[in-house]
mmCIF file of C-alpha atoms and ligand atoms in Angstrom:
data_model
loop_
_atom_site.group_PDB
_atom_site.id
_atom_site.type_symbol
_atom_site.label_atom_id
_atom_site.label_comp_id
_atom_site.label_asym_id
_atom_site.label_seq_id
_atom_site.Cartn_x
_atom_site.Cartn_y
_atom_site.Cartn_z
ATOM 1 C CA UNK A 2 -103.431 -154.148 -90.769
ATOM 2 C CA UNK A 3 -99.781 -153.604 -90.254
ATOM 3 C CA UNK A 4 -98.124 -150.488 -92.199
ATOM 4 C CA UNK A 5 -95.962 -151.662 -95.199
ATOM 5 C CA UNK A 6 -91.984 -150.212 -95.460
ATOM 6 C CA UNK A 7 -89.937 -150.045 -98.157
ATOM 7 C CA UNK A 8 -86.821 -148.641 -95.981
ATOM 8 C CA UNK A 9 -83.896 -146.947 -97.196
ATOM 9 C CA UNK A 10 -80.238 -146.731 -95.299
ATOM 10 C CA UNK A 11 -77.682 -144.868 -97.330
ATOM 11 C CA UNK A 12 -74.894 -145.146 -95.014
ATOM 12 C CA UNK A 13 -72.059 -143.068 -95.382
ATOM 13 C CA UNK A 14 -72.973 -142.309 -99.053
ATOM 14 C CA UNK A 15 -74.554 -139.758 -101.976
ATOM 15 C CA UNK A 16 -72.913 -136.060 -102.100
ATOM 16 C CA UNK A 17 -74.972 -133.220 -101.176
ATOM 17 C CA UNK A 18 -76.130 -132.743 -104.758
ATOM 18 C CA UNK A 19 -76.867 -136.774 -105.636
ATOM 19 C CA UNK A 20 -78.639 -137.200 -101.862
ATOM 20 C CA UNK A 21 -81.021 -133.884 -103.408
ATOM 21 C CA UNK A 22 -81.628 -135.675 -106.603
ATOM 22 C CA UNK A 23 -82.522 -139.308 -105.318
ATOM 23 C CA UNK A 24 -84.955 -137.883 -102.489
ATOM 24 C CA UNK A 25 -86.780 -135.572 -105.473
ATOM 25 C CA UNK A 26 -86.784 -138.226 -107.888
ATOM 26 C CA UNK A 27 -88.461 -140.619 -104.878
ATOM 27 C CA UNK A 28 -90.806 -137.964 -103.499
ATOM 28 C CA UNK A 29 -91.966 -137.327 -107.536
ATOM 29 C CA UNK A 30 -92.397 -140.993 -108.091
ATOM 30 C CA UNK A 31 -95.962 -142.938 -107.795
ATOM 31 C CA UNK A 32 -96.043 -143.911 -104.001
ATOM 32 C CA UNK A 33 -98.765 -146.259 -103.634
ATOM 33 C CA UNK A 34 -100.919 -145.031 -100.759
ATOM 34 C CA UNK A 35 -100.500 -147.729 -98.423
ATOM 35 C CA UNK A 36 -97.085 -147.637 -98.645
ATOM 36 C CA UNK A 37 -94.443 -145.482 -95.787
ATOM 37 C CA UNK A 38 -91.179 -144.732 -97.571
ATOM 38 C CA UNK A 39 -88.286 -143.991 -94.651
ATOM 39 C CA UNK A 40 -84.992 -142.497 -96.336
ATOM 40 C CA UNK A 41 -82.503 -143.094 -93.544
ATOM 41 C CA UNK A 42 -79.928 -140.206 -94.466
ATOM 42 C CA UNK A 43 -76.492 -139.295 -93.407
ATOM 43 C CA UNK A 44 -76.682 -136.465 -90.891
ATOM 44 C CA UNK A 45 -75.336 -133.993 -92.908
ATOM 45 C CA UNK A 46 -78.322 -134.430 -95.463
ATOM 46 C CA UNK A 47 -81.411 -134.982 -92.558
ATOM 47 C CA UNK A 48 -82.564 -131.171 -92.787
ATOM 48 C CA UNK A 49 -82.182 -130.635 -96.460
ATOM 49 C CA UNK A 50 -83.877 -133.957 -97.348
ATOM 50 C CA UNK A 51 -86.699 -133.047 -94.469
ATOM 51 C CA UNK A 52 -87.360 -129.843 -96.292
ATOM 52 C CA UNK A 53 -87.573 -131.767 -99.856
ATOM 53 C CA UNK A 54 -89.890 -134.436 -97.980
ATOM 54 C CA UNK A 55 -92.329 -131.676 -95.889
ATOM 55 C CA UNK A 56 -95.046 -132.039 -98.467
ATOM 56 C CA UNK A 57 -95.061 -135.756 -99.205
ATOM 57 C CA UNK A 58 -97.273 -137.357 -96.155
ATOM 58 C CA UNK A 59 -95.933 -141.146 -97.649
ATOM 59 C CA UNK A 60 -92.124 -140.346 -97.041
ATOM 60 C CA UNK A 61 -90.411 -139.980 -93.782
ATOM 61 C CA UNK A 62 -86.902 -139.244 -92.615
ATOM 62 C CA UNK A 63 -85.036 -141.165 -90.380
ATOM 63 C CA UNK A 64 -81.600 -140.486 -88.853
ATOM 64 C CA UNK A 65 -79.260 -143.508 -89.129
ATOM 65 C CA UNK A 66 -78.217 -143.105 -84.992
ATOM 66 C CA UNK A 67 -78.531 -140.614 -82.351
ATOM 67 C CA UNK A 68 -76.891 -140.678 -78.581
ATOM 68 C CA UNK A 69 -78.862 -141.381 -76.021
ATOM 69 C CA UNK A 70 -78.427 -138.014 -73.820
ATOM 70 C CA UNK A 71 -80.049 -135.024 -74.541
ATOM 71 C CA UNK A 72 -76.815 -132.337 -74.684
ATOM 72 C CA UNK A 73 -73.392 -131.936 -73.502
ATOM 73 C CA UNK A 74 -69.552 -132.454 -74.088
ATOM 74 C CA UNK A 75 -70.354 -135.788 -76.765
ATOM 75 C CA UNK A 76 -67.934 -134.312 -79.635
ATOM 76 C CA UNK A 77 -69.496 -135.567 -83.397
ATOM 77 C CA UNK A 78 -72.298 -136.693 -81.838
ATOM 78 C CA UNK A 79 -76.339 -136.039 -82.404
ATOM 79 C CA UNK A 80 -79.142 -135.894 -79.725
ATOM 80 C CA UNK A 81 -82.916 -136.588 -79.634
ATOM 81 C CA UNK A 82 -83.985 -132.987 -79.119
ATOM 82 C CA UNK A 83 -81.880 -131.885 -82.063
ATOM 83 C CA UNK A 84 -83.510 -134.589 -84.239
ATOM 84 C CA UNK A 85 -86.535 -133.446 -83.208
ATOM 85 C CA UNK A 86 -86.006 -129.696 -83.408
ATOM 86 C CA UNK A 87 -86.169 -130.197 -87.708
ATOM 87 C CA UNK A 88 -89.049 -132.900 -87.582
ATOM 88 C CA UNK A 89 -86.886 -136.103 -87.775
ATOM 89 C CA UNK A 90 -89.326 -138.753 -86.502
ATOM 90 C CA UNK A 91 -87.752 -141.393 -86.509
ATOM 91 C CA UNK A 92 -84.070 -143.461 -86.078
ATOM 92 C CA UNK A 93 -82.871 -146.694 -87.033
ATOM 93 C CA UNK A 94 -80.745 -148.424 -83.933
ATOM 94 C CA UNK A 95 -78.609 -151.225 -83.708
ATOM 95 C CA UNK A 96 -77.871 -151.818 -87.633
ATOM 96 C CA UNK A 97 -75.105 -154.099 -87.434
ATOM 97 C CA UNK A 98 -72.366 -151.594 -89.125
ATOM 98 C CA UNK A 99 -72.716 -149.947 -85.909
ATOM 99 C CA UNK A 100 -72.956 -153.214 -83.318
ATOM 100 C CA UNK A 101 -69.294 -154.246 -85.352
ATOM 101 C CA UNK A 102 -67.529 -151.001 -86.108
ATOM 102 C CA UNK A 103 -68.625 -148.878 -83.328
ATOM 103 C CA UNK A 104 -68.766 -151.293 -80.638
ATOM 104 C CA UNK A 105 -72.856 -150.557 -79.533
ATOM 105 C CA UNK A 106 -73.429 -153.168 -77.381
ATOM 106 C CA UNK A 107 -77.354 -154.412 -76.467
ATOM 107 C CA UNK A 108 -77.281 -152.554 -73.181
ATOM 108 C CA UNK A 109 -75.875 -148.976 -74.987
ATOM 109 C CA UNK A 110 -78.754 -149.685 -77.586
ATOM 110 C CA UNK A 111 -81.398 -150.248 -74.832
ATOM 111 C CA UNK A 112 -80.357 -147.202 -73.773
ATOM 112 C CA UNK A 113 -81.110 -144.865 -77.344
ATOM 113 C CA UNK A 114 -84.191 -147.191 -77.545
ATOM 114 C CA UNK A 115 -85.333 -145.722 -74.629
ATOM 115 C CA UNK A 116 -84.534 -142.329 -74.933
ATOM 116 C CA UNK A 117 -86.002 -142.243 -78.683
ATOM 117 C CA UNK A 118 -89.867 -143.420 -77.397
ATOM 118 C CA UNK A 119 -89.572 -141.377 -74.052
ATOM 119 C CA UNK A 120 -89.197 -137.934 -77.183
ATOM 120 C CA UNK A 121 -91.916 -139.806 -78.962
ATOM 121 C CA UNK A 122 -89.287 -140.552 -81.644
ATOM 122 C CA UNK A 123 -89.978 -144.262 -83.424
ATOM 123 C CA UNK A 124 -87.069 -146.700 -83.075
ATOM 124 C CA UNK A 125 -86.382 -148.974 -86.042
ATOM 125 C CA UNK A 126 -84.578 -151.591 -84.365
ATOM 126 C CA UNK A 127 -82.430 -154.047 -86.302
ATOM 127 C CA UNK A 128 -81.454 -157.264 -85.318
ATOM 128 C CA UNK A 129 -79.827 -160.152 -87.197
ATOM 129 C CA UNK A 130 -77.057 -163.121 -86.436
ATOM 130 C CA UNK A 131 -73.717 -163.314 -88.353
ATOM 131 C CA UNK A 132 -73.144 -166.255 -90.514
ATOM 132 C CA UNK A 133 -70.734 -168.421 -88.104
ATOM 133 C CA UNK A 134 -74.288 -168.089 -85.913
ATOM 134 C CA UNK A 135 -76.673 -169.501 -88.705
ATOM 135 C CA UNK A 136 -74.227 -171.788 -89.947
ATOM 136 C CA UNK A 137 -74.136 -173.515 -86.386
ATOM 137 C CA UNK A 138 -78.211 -173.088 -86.407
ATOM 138 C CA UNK A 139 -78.303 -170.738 -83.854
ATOM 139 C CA UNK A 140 -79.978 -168.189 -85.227
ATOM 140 C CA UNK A 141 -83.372 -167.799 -83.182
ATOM 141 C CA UNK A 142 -81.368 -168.021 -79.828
ATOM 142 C CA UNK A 143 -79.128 -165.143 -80.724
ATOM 143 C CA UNK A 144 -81.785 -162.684 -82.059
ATOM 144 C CA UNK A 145 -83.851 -163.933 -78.950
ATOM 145 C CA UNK A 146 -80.860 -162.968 -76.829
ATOM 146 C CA UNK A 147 -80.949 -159.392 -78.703
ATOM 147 C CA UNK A 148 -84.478 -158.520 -77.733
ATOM 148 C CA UNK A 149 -84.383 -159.612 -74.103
ATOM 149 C CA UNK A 150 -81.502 -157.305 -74.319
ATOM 150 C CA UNK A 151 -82.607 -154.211 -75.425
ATOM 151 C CA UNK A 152 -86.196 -153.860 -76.150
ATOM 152 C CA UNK A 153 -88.321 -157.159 -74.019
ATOM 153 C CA UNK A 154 -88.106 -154.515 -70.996
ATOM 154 C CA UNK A 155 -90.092 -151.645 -72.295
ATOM 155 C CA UNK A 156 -94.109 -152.083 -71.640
ATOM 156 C CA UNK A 157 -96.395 -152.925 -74.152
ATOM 157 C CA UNK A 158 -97.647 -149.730 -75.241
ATOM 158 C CA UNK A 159 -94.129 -148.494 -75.814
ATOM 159 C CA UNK A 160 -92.942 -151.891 -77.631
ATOM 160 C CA UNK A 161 -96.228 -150.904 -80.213
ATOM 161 C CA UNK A 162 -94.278 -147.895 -80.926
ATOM 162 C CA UNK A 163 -91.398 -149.477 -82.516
ATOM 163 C CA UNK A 164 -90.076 -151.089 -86.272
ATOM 164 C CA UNK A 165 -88.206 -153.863 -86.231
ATOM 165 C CA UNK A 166 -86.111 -155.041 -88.898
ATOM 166 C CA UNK A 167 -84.334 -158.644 -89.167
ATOM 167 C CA UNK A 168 -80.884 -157.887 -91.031
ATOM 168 C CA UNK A 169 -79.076 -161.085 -91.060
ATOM 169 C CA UNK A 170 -75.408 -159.762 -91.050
ATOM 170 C CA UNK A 171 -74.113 -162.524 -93.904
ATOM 171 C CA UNK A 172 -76.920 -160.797 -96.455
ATOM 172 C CA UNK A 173 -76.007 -157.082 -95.884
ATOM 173 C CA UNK A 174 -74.156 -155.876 -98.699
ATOM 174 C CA UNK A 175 -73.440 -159.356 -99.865
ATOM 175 C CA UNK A 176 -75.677 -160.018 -102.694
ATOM 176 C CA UNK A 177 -76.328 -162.762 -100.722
ATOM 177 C CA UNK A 178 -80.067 -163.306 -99.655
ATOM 178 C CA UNK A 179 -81.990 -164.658 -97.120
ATOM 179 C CA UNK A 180 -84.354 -167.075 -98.677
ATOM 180 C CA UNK A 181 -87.569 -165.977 -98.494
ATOM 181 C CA UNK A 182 -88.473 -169.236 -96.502
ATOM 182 C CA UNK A 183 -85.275 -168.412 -93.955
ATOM 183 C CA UNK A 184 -86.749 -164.517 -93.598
ATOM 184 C CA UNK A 185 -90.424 -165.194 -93.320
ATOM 185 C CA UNK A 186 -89.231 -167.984 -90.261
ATOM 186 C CA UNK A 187 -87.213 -165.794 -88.551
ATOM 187 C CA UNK A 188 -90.327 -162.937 -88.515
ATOM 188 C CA UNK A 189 -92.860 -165.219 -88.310
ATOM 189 C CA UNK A 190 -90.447 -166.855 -84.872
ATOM 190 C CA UNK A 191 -90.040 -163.460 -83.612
ATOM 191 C CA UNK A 192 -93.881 -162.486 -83.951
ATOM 192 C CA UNK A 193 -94.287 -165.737 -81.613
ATOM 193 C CA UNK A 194 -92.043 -164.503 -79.210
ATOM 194 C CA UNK A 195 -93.867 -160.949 -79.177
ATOM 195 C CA UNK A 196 -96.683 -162.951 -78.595
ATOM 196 C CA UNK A 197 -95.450 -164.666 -75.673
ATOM 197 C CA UNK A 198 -93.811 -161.919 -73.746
ATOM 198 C CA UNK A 199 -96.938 -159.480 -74.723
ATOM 199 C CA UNK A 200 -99.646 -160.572 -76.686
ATOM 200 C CA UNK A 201 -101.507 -161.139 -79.730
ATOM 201 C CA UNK A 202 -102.431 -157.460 -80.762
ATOM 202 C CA UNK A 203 -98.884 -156.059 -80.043
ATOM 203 C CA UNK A 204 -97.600 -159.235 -82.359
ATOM 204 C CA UNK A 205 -99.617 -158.938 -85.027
ATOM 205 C CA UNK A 206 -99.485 -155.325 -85.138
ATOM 206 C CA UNK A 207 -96.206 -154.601 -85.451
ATOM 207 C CA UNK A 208 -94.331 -154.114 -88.684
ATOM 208 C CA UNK A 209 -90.968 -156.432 -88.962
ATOM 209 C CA UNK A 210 -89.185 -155.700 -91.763
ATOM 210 C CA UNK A 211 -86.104 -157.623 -93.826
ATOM 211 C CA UNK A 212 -82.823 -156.491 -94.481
ATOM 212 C CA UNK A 213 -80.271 -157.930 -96.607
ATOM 213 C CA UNK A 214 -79.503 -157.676 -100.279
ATOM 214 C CA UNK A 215 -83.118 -156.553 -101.264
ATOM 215 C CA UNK A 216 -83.342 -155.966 -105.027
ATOM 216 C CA UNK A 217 -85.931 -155.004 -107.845
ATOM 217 C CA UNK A 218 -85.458 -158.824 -108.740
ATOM 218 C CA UNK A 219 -85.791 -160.391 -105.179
ATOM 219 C CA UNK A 220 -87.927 -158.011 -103.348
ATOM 220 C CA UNK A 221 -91.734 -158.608 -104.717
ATOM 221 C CA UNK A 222 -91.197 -162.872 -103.425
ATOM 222 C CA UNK A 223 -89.626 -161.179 -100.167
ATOM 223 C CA UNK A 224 -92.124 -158.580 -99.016
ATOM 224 C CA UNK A 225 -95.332 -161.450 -100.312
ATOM 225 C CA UNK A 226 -93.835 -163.705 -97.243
ATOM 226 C CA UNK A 227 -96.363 -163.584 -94.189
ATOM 227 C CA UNK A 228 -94.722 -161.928 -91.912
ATOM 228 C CA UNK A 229 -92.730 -159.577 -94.048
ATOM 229 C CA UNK A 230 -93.752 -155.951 -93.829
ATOM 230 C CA UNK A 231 -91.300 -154.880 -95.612
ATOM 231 C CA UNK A 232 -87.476 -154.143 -96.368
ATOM 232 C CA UNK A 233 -84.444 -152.428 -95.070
ATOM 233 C CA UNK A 234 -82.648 -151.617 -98.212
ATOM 234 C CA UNK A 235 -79.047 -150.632 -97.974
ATOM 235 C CA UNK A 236 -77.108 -150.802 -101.693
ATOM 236 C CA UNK A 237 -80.596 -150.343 -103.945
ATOM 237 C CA UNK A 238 -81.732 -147.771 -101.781
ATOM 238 C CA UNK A 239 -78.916 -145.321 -103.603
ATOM 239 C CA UNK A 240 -80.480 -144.763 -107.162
ATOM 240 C CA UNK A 241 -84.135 -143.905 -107.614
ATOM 241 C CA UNK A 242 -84.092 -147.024 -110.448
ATOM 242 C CA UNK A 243 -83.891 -149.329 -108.072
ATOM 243 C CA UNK A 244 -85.490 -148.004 -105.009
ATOM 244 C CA UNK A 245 -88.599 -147.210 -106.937
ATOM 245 C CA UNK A 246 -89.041 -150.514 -107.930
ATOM 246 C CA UNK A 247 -88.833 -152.006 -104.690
ATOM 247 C CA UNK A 248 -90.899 -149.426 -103.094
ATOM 248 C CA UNK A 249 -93.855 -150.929 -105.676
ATOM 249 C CA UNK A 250 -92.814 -154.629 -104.504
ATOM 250 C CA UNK A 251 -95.648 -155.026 -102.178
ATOM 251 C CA UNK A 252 -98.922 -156.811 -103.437
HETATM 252 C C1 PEP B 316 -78.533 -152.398 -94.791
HETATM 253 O O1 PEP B 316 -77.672 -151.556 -94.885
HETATM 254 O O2 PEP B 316 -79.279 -152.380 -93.817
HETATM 255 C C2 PEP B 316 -78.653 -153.396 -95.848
HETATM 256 C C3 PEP B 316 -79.551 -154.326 -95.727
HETATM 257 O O3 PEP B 316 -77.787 -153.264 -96.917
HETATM 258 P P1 PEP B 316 -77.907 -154.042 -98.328
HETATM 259 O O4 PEP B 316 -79.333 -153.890 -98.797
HETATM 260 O O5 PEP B 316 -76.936 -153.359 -99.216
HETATM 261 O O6 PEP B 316 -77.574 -155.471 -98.071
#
């Protein structure tokens, strides 16, 4: 059985005092018990929102990036060991805010990939094709091209160890969606490939989330596809009245 997500990313957003409420009024809510809730929280907020998390076994913290080495003259940036040091377990790498803006190539992102499951830290990888890609059809080549990149080198045991999450870049912060046809084939083509390069355990065990204008109104039909394990959720991730919906999507 693979673990159902309901994923949170608030970017570079909520105050200290909003960031306080929404993670209370989450950790209060009815989590169903098969359900893992990951609030991926500015740095400023991982500690705090840790501390307001500590007693909720359902809700985990992730960082939203981390560099790859362990200390030293990186100015603004955050390492492994520090994550570690107050119980952040796990990282989301690769979102496509930081591919674009920050210039994180495949081969950087190998890099934090590896250096996140070598701390015993849990990678959420994301993945996804802009729209010029999709419109051309080339959608399956280019995430293809992404894995073989960055994650097709580590060994089976380690590639267990990771989340993956398909974020089309045209439905992030677009209101646009993937169907829920176009998600579940992308998941249900990148389970194949799993297959192929490992096998049919690792495939069907790991969890492969969507990301990309999940909703209370879109996310129930999303996260009942196949091969959906879940969502990503940037924009309704923010407020606790549409989070908390989402985070009861699954059936
Ligand atoms: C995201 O930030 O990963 C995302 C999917 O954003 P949104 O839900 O707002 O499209």
């Amino acid at each position: 059985m693979r673990i159902k997500i309901a994923a949170g990313n608030w970017k570079m957003n909520l105050t200290y005092d909003e960031g306080k409420q929404l993670t209370e009024e989450i950790v209060n809510s009815e989590i169903p018990a098969d359900v893992q809730v990951i609030l991926g929280v500015p740095a400023i907020a991982l500690a705090r929102t840790a501390c307001l998390a500590e007693d909720n076994s359902n809700v985990h913290i992730a960082a939203q990036n981390c560099h790859h080495i362990a200390s030293g003259a990186y100015t603004g940036e955050i390492s492994i060991p520090m994550l570690k040091s107050i119980g952040i377990n796990h990282v989301i790498i690769g979102h496509s805010e930081r591919r674009e803006l920050f210039n994180e190539s495949d081969e950087f992102l190998k890099l934090k990939v590896d250096a996140l499951l070598e701390a015993g830290l849990t990678p959420i990888f994301c993945c996804g094709e802009p729209l010029n890609v999709r419109e051309d059809g080339g959608q399956n080549e280019y995430v293809k091209a992404q894995f073989e990149n960055s994650i097709f080198h580590l060994s089976g045991e380690q590639f267990s160890q990771l989340i993956i999450a398909y974020e089309p870049i045209w439905a992030i912060g677009t209101g646009v969606t993937a169907s829920p046809q176009q998600a579940q084939d992308m998941h249900s083509y990148l389970r194949s490939l799993i297959e192929e390069k490992y096998n049919n355990d690792i495939a069907n065990g790991i969890s492969i989330l969507y990301g990309g204008s999940v909703k209370p109104n879109n996310a129930e039909e999303i996260f009942g596809q196949t091969d959906v394990d879940g969502g990503l959720v940037g924009g309704a991730s923010l407020k606790s009245e549409t989070f908390v919906p989402i985070i009861n999507s699954f059936s």
